[in-house]
Amino acid sequence: MMKKHFLLPIVLGCAGAFWACDTNVAGGPGSITTNGIAMADGQAAPFARVAVRAVDHMAGDASVENSIIIADTVADSAGHFYLNVKEDGDYRLTILHKGYAYSKVMSLEKEPSAETSDLGSLDLVATAVMKGEVDIPEGSSNVWVGVLGTDILVPTDANGVFVIPYVPANDSLQLYFKSEDYDKVLDKKGVFFEPSESAYEDYRAPVESPKDVADSSVKKIVVLQSDGSVASNAKVALRKVDSMVEKFALQNNLVLADVVTDDEGKFTMEWPESGDYRLTVSLGSGTFSKVYGVDKLAEIDTLKLSSSATISSKVTLDSGEDYAWVGVYGFDVLVKTSDLGAYVLPTLPANDSLTLYFVHAKDSVPFVEQAVKTPKEGKSYLNPAKLLYDFEQDNELWYMDVDTLYKGTTFKFGTGVSQNDKTHKLADHLEADENRGNNVFHAYYELADNPYAWALLGGKFEVVKNFAAIDSIEFYAKGNGEVRLALENWESYSKGVKAASGWKKVGSDWSRIVVKPSELCVTSAEKWSCSDAWDSVKDQVKQIHFFFAAGNEIFIDDVKIYGALF
């Protein structure tokens, strides 16, 4: 049987995108080089991930997969890809590039045709986020939810709430629901999403509104939906402003109900005697949430829901860590990151200042917190950043070194006097800089006349880090030579891997230098191989190094990692 071949230029439009449009990403296996570059009204999507699935394809087993597809192949640097289809039939072609996707069903025939073998330029659009609720069968703890023709598969939490963080837009899709042991299809539902949409669907069987049996003399609070209608069956919860979840288990609902509004949208609640509390009401995709002092709670008369906001972001995991927990102080929501640290918080109060907390998979105490401001509407992608070192004071995790083969390279003080202290104390090279307005690293160096001679400024991490999902590293530099950035896992010459950038020229004025992972192409053997260099070290980074060359003076300041929070 003849195999169908595809040679397609993929084009990514960035108008109105909530993800940063970044075309400088690393490639992967299966990509090929083709002649020509096809463009449309956007820009090429280099190294986009591509997969073809039968239209009725379901995940093979009960294993969480947040990504829309696991790639069959990867496009080349111009967005072209080449794909084999083994049999005739109806297929879903899906192309994924960061927060964008193209997904359509097509009929593939045995004989090639111009219509199916060359589809021209395909425009990817921003993916949607979906939250839904479904009934859990009696005796089960969850239901599995997937999208036919994709690799998506997510579990509900114990309350039947599920979140699909990335869903293709602009095409009709079909959800499927399978039992906890993944041996029975419970239902299927059709859906359609607009680009960047934050959607909510309730698939639960209708329930009778709770009857109000409270004392009629007790003041009732009215909850209204955004259109002014009453919000019956809304979940109401009161939490201390700094409260965390009591149990670390997937919880997709913003809050678990303390009380539920009646069929008139009313509720009563017993207020605490002291302290500051967050009162939250949630119904579908609508939310009300506000922090009150207890003296103000009794004054509440009417609450009105508004559309929820969605935040997508990521956190840097430790090497070998499969996921971390992400929660929000004052709420009950708790989500897991992917193995790259990516996560989605699907229904947060809009235009609100919140504090997220992050907990390692095998821990119960937050290892980092992050203050965020949710968008006024829709969704936003947060690009966290970590300032590794500002050189304001000495840091025991940062150091200086010269070639370990003792070729004769030396550091010197700013006065030009040779440094004999073999500890190479960083504190000796911190000085105030008028233009930067703070302390910076400043050193003179003298390289030996040998190709293996080097001088460096380095820092190490307390634990080995997984940097597979970082966006970039930024630092400021000046001097009279060149500087190279490297991420390493170095123990010895026989046990060391490195991904280093090319040499960056620095001058007499401060310049901001940004290095992306796709630029870390130099291996520990000093060979230029982008995929080999970065793949060898990205999930096990121990050190960050700045090498100096082609001069004798260097200044470094404010080293920051984007896409990292730890």
Coordinates of C-alpha atoms in Angstrom, one line a residue:
M1 CA 0.0 0.0 0.0
M2 CA 1.3 3.4 -0.9
K3 CA 2.3 5.7 1.9
K4 CA 1.1 9.3 1.8
H5 CA 3.9 12.0 2.2
F6 CA 3.3 15.5 3.4
L7 CA 5.6 18.4 2.9
L8 CA 4.0 21.4 4.7
P9 CA 5.1 24.9 5.7
I10 CA 3.6 25.8 9.0
V11 CA 3.0 29.5 9.7
L12 CA 2.3 30.9 13.1
G13 CA 0.5 34.2 13.5
C14 CA 1.1 36.1 16.7
A15 CA -1.7 38.7 16.7
G16 CA -3.3 39.0 20.1
A17 CA -1.3 36.1 21.5
F18 CA -1.0 35.5 25.2
W19 CA 2.1 33.4 24.8
A20 CA 5.3 35.1 23.8
C21 CA 6.0 34.5 20.1
D22 CA 9.5 32.9 20.1
T23 CA 10.8 31.4 16.9
N24 CA 14.2 30.5 18.3
V25 CA 13.6 27.1 19.8
A26 CA 15.5 23.9 19.7
G27 CA 14.7 21.2 17.2
G28 CA 14.1 17.5 17.7
P29 CA 14.3 14.1 16.1
G30 CA 12.5 13.6 12.9
S31 CA 12.9 17.1 11.5
I32 CA 14.3 17.4 8.0
T33 CA 15.5 20.2 5.7
T34 CA 13.4 21.2 2.7
N35 CA 13.9 23.7 -0.1
G36 CA 12.2 27.0 0.2
I37 CA 10.4 28.8 2.9
A38 CA 6.6 29.3 2.6
M39 CA 5.1 32.3 4.5
A40 CA 1.6 33.5 5.0
D41 CA 0.3 36.4 7.2
G42 CA 2.4 35.4 10.1
Q43 CA 5.9 33.9 10.6
A44 CA 7.3 30.4 10.3
A45 CA 6.8 28.1 13.3
P46 CA 10.2 26.4 13.6
F47 CA 10.4 23.0 15.1
A48 CA 6.6 22.7 15.5
R49 CA 5.5 19.3 16.8
V50 CA 3.3 17.3 14.4
A51 CA 1.1 14.2 14.7
V52 CA -1.6 12.4 12.8
R53 CA -4.1 10.3 14.7
A54 CA -7.2 8.4 13.6
V55 CA -10.3 10.5 14.2
D56 CA -11.5 8.0 16.8
H57 CA -8.1 7.7 18.5
M58 CA -8.2 7.5 22.3
A59 CA -5.2 7.3 24.7
G60 CA -3.9 3.7 25.0
D61 CA -3.9 3.7 28.8
A62 CA -4.8 5.7 31.9
S63 CA -1.7 8.0 31.9
V64 CA -2.0 11.7 32.3
E65 CA -1.1 13.7 29.2
N66 CA -1.6 17.4 29.2
S67 CA -0.1 18.1 25.8
I68 CA -2.4 18.0 22.8
I69 CA -0.1 15.6 21.0
I70 CA 3.1 13.5 21.4
A71 CA 4.9 14.4 18.2
D72 CA 5.3 11.9 15.4
T73 CA 7.7 14.3 13.8
V74 CA 9.1 17.8 14.2
A75 CA 9.2 20.6 11.6
D76 CA 12.5 22.0 10.4
S77 CA 13.7 25.6 11.2
A78 CA 11.4 27.0 8.4
G79 CA 8.3 25.2 9.6
H80 CA 8.3 22.4 6.9
F81 CA 7.6 18.9 7.9
Y82 CA 7.5 15.5 6.2
L83 CA 5.1 12.8 7.4
N84 CA 4.2 9.3 6.4
V85 CA 0.6 8.0 6.6
K86 CA 0.5 4.2 6.3
E87 CA -3.2 3.6 5.6
D88 CA -6.2 5.2 3.9
G89 CA -8.8 6.7 6.2
D90 CA -10.0 9.8 8.2
Y91 CA -7.3 11.4 10.3
R92 CA -6.8 14.4 12.6
L93 CA -3.7 16.3 11.7
T94 CA -2.5 18.4 14.7
I95 CA 0.4 20.8 14.7
L96 CA 1.6 22.3 18.0
H97 CA 4.0 25.2 18.7
K98 CA 4.1 26.5 22.2
G99 CA 0.6 27.9 23.0
Y100 CA -0.6 27.6 19.4
A101 CA -2.1 24.7 17.5
Y102 CA -3.6 23.8 14.1
S103 CA -5.9 20.8 14.2
K104 CA -8.2 19.5 11.4
V105 CA -9.8 16.3 10.2
M106 CA -8.9 15.2 6.7
S107 CA -9.6 12.2 4.5
L108 CA -6.4 10.6 3.2
E109 CA -6.7 8.4 0.1
K110 CA -4.5 5.7 -1.2
E111 CA -3.3 7.7 -4.2
P112 CA -1.6 11.1 -3.6
S113 CA -3.5 14.2 -4.7
A114 CA -2.6 17.8 -4.8
E115 CA -5.3 18.6 -2.3
T116 CA -3.9 16.3 0.4
S117 CA -0.2 16.0 -0.4
D118 CA 0.5 19.8 -0.3
L119 CA -1.7 21.8 2.0
G120 CA 0.2 25.0 1.7
S121 CA 0.6 27.3 4.7
L122 CA -1.4 26.5 7.8
D123 CA -2.1 29.1 10.4
L124 CA -1.8 28.1 14.0
V125 CA -4.0 29.9 16.5
A126 CA -3.9 30.3 20.3
T127 CA -5.2 27.3 22.2
A128 CA -8.1 27.4 24.6
V129 CA -8.4 26.3 28.2
M130 CA -11.4 24.2 29.3
K131 CA -12.8 23.5 32.7
G132 CA -15.7 21.1 33.2
E133 CA -17.7 19.1 35.7
V134 CA -19.0 15.5 35.3
D135 CA -20.7 13.1 37.6
I136 CA -18.5 10.4 39.2
P137 CA -20.0 6.9 39.1
E138 CA -20.9 5.5 42.4
G139 CA -17.9 3.6 43.9
S140 CA -15.4 5.5 41.8
S141 CA -13.0 8.3 42.7
N142 CA -12.5 9.9 39.3
V143 CA -13.3 9.8 35.6
W144 CA -10.8 10.1 32.7
V145 CA -11.4 12.8 30.1
G146 CA -9.8 12.9 26.6
V147 CA -10.2 14.5 23.2
L148 CA -10.7 12.1 20.3
G149 CA -7.9 12.2 17.7
T150 CA -5.4 13.7 20.1
D151 CA -3.3 12.4 22.9
I152 CA -4.9 14.5 25.7
L153 CA -6.0 12.6 28.7
V154 CA -6.7 14.2 32.2
P155 CA -8.3 12.9 35.3
T156 CA -11.1 14.6 37.2
D157 CA -10.6 15.3 40.8
A158 CA -12.8 13.6 43.4
N159 CA -15.5 16.1 42.8
G160 CA -15.7 15.4 39.1
V161 CA -14.0 18.6 38.1
F162 CA -11.5 18.5 35.2
V163 CA -9.2 20.9 33.4
I164 CA -7.7 20.6 30.0
P165 CA -5.0 23.2 29.8
Y166 CA -4.4 23.3 26.1
V167 CA -7.2 22.5 23.6
P168 CA -7.1 23.2 19.8
A169 CA -9.4 26.0 18.7
N170 CA -11.4 26.7 15.5
D171 CA -12.5 23.1 14.9
S172 CA -15.2 20.8 16.2
L173 CA -13.8 18.4 18.7
Q174 CA -15.3 15.5 20.7
L175 CA -14.6 14.8 24.3
Y176 CA -14.8 11.2 25.7
F177 CA -15.2 10.1 29.3
K178 CA -13.9 6.8 30.5
S179 CA -14.3 5.0 33.8
E180 CA -11.7 5.1 36.6
D181 CA -10.2 1.8 35.6
Y182 CA -10.2 3.0 31.9
D183 CA -12.1 0.0 30.5
K184 CA -15.4 1.6 29.7
V185 CA -16.5 4.7 27.7
L186 CA -19.1 6.5 29.8
D187 CA -20.1 9.3 27.4
K188 CA -19.0 11.6 24.5
K189 CA -19.6 15.3 24.1
G190 CA -19.0 17.7 21.2
V191 CA -17.2 21.0 21.8
F192 CA -15.9 24.0 19.8
F193 CA -13.5 26.6 21.2
E194 CA -12.5 30.0 20.1
P195 CA -8.8 30.9 20.2
S196 CA -7.7 31.9 23.7
E197 CA -11.1 31.0 25.1
S198 CA -11.5 30.0 28.8
A199 CA -14.4 27.7 28.5
Y200 CA -16.6 26.0 31.1
E201 CA -19.0 23.1 30.6
D202 CA -21.2 21.3 33.1
Y203 CA -22.0 17.7 32.2
R204 CA -23.5 16.8 35.6
A205 CA -27.1 15.6 35.9
P206 CA -29.4 18.4 37.1
V207 CA -29.8 18.5 40.8
E208 CA -32.5 20.0 42.9
S209 CA -31.7 23.4 44.5
P210 CA -31.1 23.2 48.2
K211 CA -34.0 24.2 50.4
D212 CA -33.5 27.1 52.7
V213 CA -34.1 25.9 56.2
A214 CA -32.3 28.8 58.0
D215 CA -34.0 30.9 60.6
S216 CA -35.8 33.6 58.7
S217 CA -34.6 36.2 61.2
V218 CA -31.0 35.6 60.0
K219 CA -29.8 38.0 57.4
K220 CA -29.4 36.4 54.0
I221 CA -26.8 37.4 51.4
V222 CA -27.9 37.5 47.7
V223 CA -25.6 36.2 45.0
L224 CA -26.2 37.4 41.4
Q225 CA -24.7 36.2 38.2
S226 CA -23.1 38.7 35.9
D227 CA -26.3 39.3 33.9
G228 CA -28.2 40.1 37.1
S229 CA -30.0 36.7 37.5
V230 CA -29.9 34.8 40.7
A231 CA -27.0 32.4 41.2
S232 CA -28.6 29.2 42.6
N233 CA -26.4 26.3 43.6
A234 CA -23.3 28.5 43.9
K235 CA -20.4 27.3 46.1
V236 CA -19.6 29.6 49.0
A237 CA -16.5 29.3 51.2
L238 CA -14.7 31.4 53.8
R239 CA -11.0 30.9 54.3
K240 CA -8.3 32.6 56.3
V241 CA -6.2 34.8 53.9
D242 CA -3.1 32.6 54.4
S243 CA -4.8 29.2 54.4
M244 CA -3.4 26.3 52.4
V245 CA -5.0 23.0 51.4
E246 CA -5.2 20.4 54.1
K247 CA -4.5 17.5 51.8
F248 CA -2.2 17.4 48.8
A249 CA -4.5 15.9 46.2
L250 CA -5.7 17.2 42.8
Q251 CA -8.5 19.8 43.4
N252 CA -9.6 21.7 40.3
N253 CA -12.4 23.7 42.0
L254 CA -11.4 27.1 43.3
V255 CA -13.2 26.3 46.6
L256 CA -15.0 23.5 48.2
A257 CA -18.4 24.6 49.5
D258 CA -19.0 25.5 53.1
V259 CA -22.6 26.4 52.1
V260 CA -24.5 26.5 48.8
T261 CA -26.9 29.2 47.7
D262 CA -30.6 28.3 47.5
D263 CA -32.9 28.5 44.5
E264 CA -33.2 32.2 45.1
G265 CA -29.4 32.7 45.1
K266 CA -29.3 33.3 48.9
F267 CA -27.1 32.0 51.7
T268 CA -26.4 32.5 55.3
M269 CA -23.1 31.9 57.1
E270 CA -21.8 32.1 60.6
W271 CA -18.9 34.6 60.7
P272 CA -15.7 34.2 62.8
E273 CA -14.9 36.6 65.6
S274 CA -11.5 37.9 64.5
G275 CA -9.0 38.0 61.7
D276 CA -8.9 38.6 58.0
Y277 CA -10.8 36.2 55.7
R278 CA -11.3 35.7 52.0
L279 CA -14.9 35.1 51.0
T280 CA -15.3 33.3 47.7
V281 CA -18.4 32.4 45.7
S282 CA -18.0 30.2 42.6
L283 CA -20.5 29.0 40.0
G284 CA -19.3 27.6 36.7
S285 CA -17.0 30.1 35.1
G286 CA -18.2 33.0 37.4
T287 CA -16.4 34.0 40.5
F288 CA -16.6 36.5 43.4
S289 CA -13.7 36.7 45.8
K290 CA -12.7 39.4 48.3
V291 CA -10.7 39.8 51.5
Y292 CA -12.7 41.1 54.5
G293 CA -11.9 42.0 58.1
V294 CA -14.5 40.3 60.3
D295 CA -16.1 43.6 61.2
K296 CA -17.0 44.1 57.5
L297 CA -18.5 40.6 56.9
A298 CA -21.8 41.4 58.7
E299 CA -22.3 44.4 56.3
I300 CA -22.4 42.3 53.1
D301 CA -25.8 42.4 51.4
T302 CA -25.3 41.4 47.7
L303 CA -22.5 39.8 45.8
K304 CA -22.2 39.7 42.1
L305 CA -20.2 37.1 40.1
S306 CA -17.9 38.1 37.2
S307 CA -16.0 36.0 34.6
S308 CA -13.1 34.1 36.0
A309 CA -9.5 34.5 34.8
T310 CA -7.0 31.9 33.9
I311 CA -3.2 31.9 34.5
S312 CA -0.7 29.7 32.8
S313 CA 2.9 29.6 33.8
K314 CA 5.7 27.3 34.9
V315 CA 8.1 26.6 37.8
T316 CA 11.6 25.1 37.7
L317 CA 11.6 21.6 39.0
D318 CA 14.6 19.9 40.6
S319 CA 16.4 17.3 38.5
G320 CA 14.5 14.0 38.5
E321 CA 11.3 15.6 39.9
D322 CA 8.2 14.6 38.0
Y323 CA 5.9 17.4 39.1
A324 CA 5.2 20.0 41.8
W325 CA 2.0 21.2 43.5
V326 CA 0.7 24.7 42.8
G327 CA -1.9 26.3 45.1
V328 CA -3.2 29.7 46.0
Y329 CA -3.4 31.1 49.5
G330 CA -7.0 31.5 50.7
F331 CA -8.5 29.0 48.2
D332 CA -8.8 25.2 48.0
V333 CA -7.5 24.8 44.4
L334 CA -4.4 22.6 44.0
V335 CA -3.0 21.6 40.6
K336 CA 0.0 19.5 39.5
T337 CA 2.6 20.8 37.1
S338 CA 3.7 18.8 34.1
D339 CA 7.1 17.1 34.1
L340 CA 8.5 20.4 32.7
G341 CA 7.0 22.5 35.5
A342 CA 4.1 23.9 33.4
Y343 CA 0.7 24.4 35.0
V344 CA -2.7 26.1 34.5
L345 CA -4.9 27.6 37.2
P346 CA -8.2 27.7 35.3
T347 CA -10.8 29.7 37.3
L348 CA -9.3 32.4 39.4
P349 CA -11.0 35.7 40.4
A350 CA -10.2 38.3 37.7
N351 CA -8.2 41.5 38.4
D352 CA -7.1 40.3 41.9
S353 CA -3.8 40.2 43.7
L354 CA -3.1 36.7 44.8
T355 CA -0.1 34.7 46.2
L356 CA 0.7 31.3 44.7
Y357 CA 2.6 28.7 46.7
F358 CA 4.7 25.8 45.2
V359 CA 5.3 22.5 47.0
H360 CA 7.7 19.7 45.9
A361 CA 5.9 16.4 45.0
K362 CA 7.3 14.6 48.1
D363 CA 6.9 17.5 50.5
S364 CA 4.2 19.5 52.3
V365 CA 5.9 22.9 52.9
P366 CA 6.2 25.5 50.1
F367 CA 9.6 26.0 48.7
V368 CA 8.8 29.2 46.9
E369 CA 5.9 31.8 46.7
Q370 CA 4.9 34.1 43.9
A371 CA 2.7 37.2 44.0
V372 CA 0.6 37.6 40.9
K373 CA -2.1 39.9 39.5
T374 CA -4.8 38.1 37.5
P375 CA -5.9 39.6 34.2
K376 CA -9.1 41.7 34.1
E377 CA -10.6 39.0 31.8
G378 CA -9.5 36.0 29.8
K379 CA -6.2 34.4 30.4
S380 CA -2.6 35.4 30.7
Y381 CA 0.7 33.6 30.5
L382 CA 3.1 34.5 33.2
N383 CA 6.8 34.3 32.5
P384 CA 8.5 34.1 35.9
A385 CA 12.0 35.2 36.4
K386 CA 14.6 34.5 39.0
L387 CA 17.5 36.9 39.8
L388 CA 20.3 34.5 40.4
Y389 CA 22.8 37.1 41.6
D390 CA 23.0 40.9 41.7
F391 CA 26.7 41.0 43.0
E392 CA 25.7 43.4 45.8
Q393 CA 27.6 41.2 48.2
D394 CA 29.7 38.1 48.4
N395 CA 27.9 34.8 47.8
E396 CA 29.4 31.4 48.8
L397 CA 27.7 29.7 45.8
W398 CA 29.6 31.9 43.4
Y399 CA 33.3 31.6 42.6
M400 CA 36.1 32.4 40.1
D401 CA 38.5 29.9 38.5
V402 CA 41.1 29.5 35.8
D403 CA 42.1 26.6 33.6
T404 CA 42.4 23.5 35.7
L405 CA 45.3 22.2 33.5
Y406 CA 47.4 25.0 34.9
K407 CA 48.3 26.7 31.7
G408 CA 49.1 29.9 33.5
T409 CA 45.9 32.0 33.3
T410 CA 45.6 34.5 36.2
F411 CA 43.1 37.0 37.7
K412 CA 44.2 40.4 38.8
F413 CA 42.8 43.0 41.1
G414 CA 41.3 46.2 39.6
T415 CA 44.7 47.8 40.5
G416 CA 46.4 45.5 38.1
V417 CA 48.2 43.6 40.9
S418 CA 48.3 39.9 40.3
Q419 CA 46.2 37.8 42.6
N420 CA 48.1 35.1 44.5
D421 CA 45.2 34.0 46.6
K422 CA 44.3 30.7 45.0
T423 CA 40.8 30.8 46.5
H424 CA 39.9 33.5 44.0
K425 CA 37.6 35.3 46.4
L426 CA 34.7 36.9 44.6
A427 CA 34.4 39.6 47.2
D428 CA 37.7 41.0 46.0
H429 CA 36.2 41.8 42.7
L430 CA 32.9 43.5 43.6
E431 CA 32.8 47.2 43.2
A432 CA 30.3 50.1 42.8
D433 CA 29.5 51.1 39.3
E434 CA 28.1 54.5 38.7
N435 CA 26.2 53.7 35.5
R436 CA 24.5 50.5 37.0
G437 CA 23.9 52.3 40.3
N438 CA 25.0 49.2 42.3
N439 CA 27.8 46.8 42.9
V440 CA 29.1 44.7 39.9
F441 CA 31.6 42.0 39.3
H442 CA 34.9 43.5 37.8
A443 CA 38.1 41.6 37.2
Y444 CA 41.2 41.8 35.1
Y445 CA 42.4 38.5 33.7
E446 CA 45.4 37.4 31.7
L447 CA 44.9 34.3 29.6
A448 CA 47.8 31.9 29.0
D449 CA 48.9 31.4 25.4
N450 CA 47.2 28.1 25.0
P451 CA 43.9 27.0 23.3
Y452 CA 42.8 25.2 26.5
A453 CA 43.5 28.2 28.8
W454 CA 40.4 29.9 30.3
A455 CA 39.2 32.1 33.1
L456 CA 35.6 32.1 34.4
L457 CA 33.1 33.4 36.8
G458 CA 30.8 30.6 38.1
G459 CA 27.8 29.9 40.2
K460 CA 26.4 26.6 41.5
F461 CA 23.0 25.5 42.5
E462 CA 22.2 24.0 45.9
V463 CA 20.3 21.1 44.2
V464 CA 20.6 20.0 40.6
K465 CA 18.0 21.8 38.5
N466 CA 15.8 20.8 35.5
F467 CA 16.1 23.7 33.1
A468 CA 14.3 21.9 30.2
A469 CA 11.6 24.6 30.1
I470 CA 13.6 27.8 30.7
D471 CA 13.0 30.6 28.2
S472 CA 16.3 32.5 28.4
I473 CA 19.2 33.8 30.6
E474 CA 19.9 37.5 30.8
F475 CA 22.9 39.3 32.1
Y476 CA 24.7 42.6 31.7
A477 CA 28.3 42.9 30.6
K478 CA 31.0 45.2 29.4
G479 CA 34.8 45.0 28.9
N480 CA 37.3 44.7 26.1
G481 CA 36.9 41.1 25.0
E482 CA 34.3 38.4 24.7
V483 CA 32.1 36.4 27.1
R484 CA 30.5 32.9 26.7
L485 CA 27.7 31.6 28.8
A486 CA 27.5 27.9 29.7
L487 CA 25.2 25.6 31.7
E488 CA 27.0 22.6 33.0
N489 CA 26.9 19.4 35.0
W490 CA 30.6 19.2 35.7
E491 CA 32.4 16.8 38.0
S492 CA 35.6 16.1 36.1
Y493 CA 36.8 15.9 32.6
S494 CA 35.5 12.3 32.3
K495 CA 32.2 13.2 34.1
G496 CA 31.1 16.5 32.7
V497 CA 28.5 17.8 30.2
K498 CA 28.2 21.4 29.0
A499 CA 25.9 23.5 26.7
A500 CA 27.6 26.8 25.9
S501 CA 26.8 29.7 23.7
G502 CA 29.0 31.3 21.1
W503 CA 31.3 34.1 22.1
K504 CA 29.5 37.4 22.8
K505 CA 31.5 40.6 22.0
V506 CA 31.4 43.2 24.8
G507 CA 32.5 46.8 24.6
S508 CA 33.1 49.8 26.9
D509 CA 29.4 50.4 27.5
W510 CA 27.1 48.1 29.4
S511 CA 25.0 45.8 27.2
R512 CA 22.1 43.5 28.0
I513 CA 22.9 40.0 26.7
V514 CA 20.1 37.4 26.4
V515 CA 21.0 33.7 25.6
K516 CA 18.2 31.3 24.7
P517 CA 18.5 27.5 25.1
S518 CA 18.7 27.1 21.3
E519 CA 21.9 29.1 21.3
L520 CA 23.6 26.8 23.8
C521 CA 25.2 24.7 21.1
V522 CA 28.8 24.0 22.2
T523 CA 29.4 20.6 23.8
S524 CA 31.9 19.7 26.5
A525 CA 34.1 18.5 23.6
E526 CA 34.0 22.0 22.1
K527 CA 31.9 20.7 19.2
W528 CA 29.1 22.7 17.7
S529 CA 25.9 20.5 18.0
C530 CA 22.8 22.4 19.2
S531 CA 20.6 19.4 20.0
D532 CA 23.4 17.3 21.5
A533 CA 24.7 20.1 23.7
W534 CA 21.4 21.2 25.2
D535 CA 19.9 17.7 25.5
S536 CA 22.9 16.5 27.4
V537 CA 22.5 18.9 30.3
K538 CA 19.1 20.6 30.3
D539 CA 17.5 18.4 32.9
Q540 CA 20.6 18.1 35.2
V541 CA 22.2 21.6 35.6
K542 CA 24.6 22.0 38.4
Q543 CA 26.6 25.1 37.4
I544 CA 26.3 28.3 35.4
H545 CA 29.6 29.7 34.0
F546 CA 30.8 32.8 32.3
F547 CA 34.0 32.3 30.3
F548 CA 36.2 35.3 29.2
A549 CA 38.4 35.6 26.2
A550 CA 40.0 37.9 23.6
G551 CA 40.7 40.7 26.2
N552 CA 41.8 41.3 29.7
E553 CA 38.9 43.1 31.5
I554 CA 35.3 42.1 32.2
F555 CA 32.3 43.4 34.1
I556 CA 29.2 41.3 34.9
D557 CA 26.0 42.3 36.6
D558 CA 22.4 41.0 37.3
V559 CA 22.3 37.4 36.2
K560 CA 18.6 36.5 35.7
I561 CA 16.8 33.3 34.4
Y562 CA 13.4 33.7 32.7
G563 CA 10.9 30.9 32.9
A564 CA 12.4 29.8 36.3
L565 CA 11.0 30.2 39.8
F566 CA 12.6 28.3 42.6

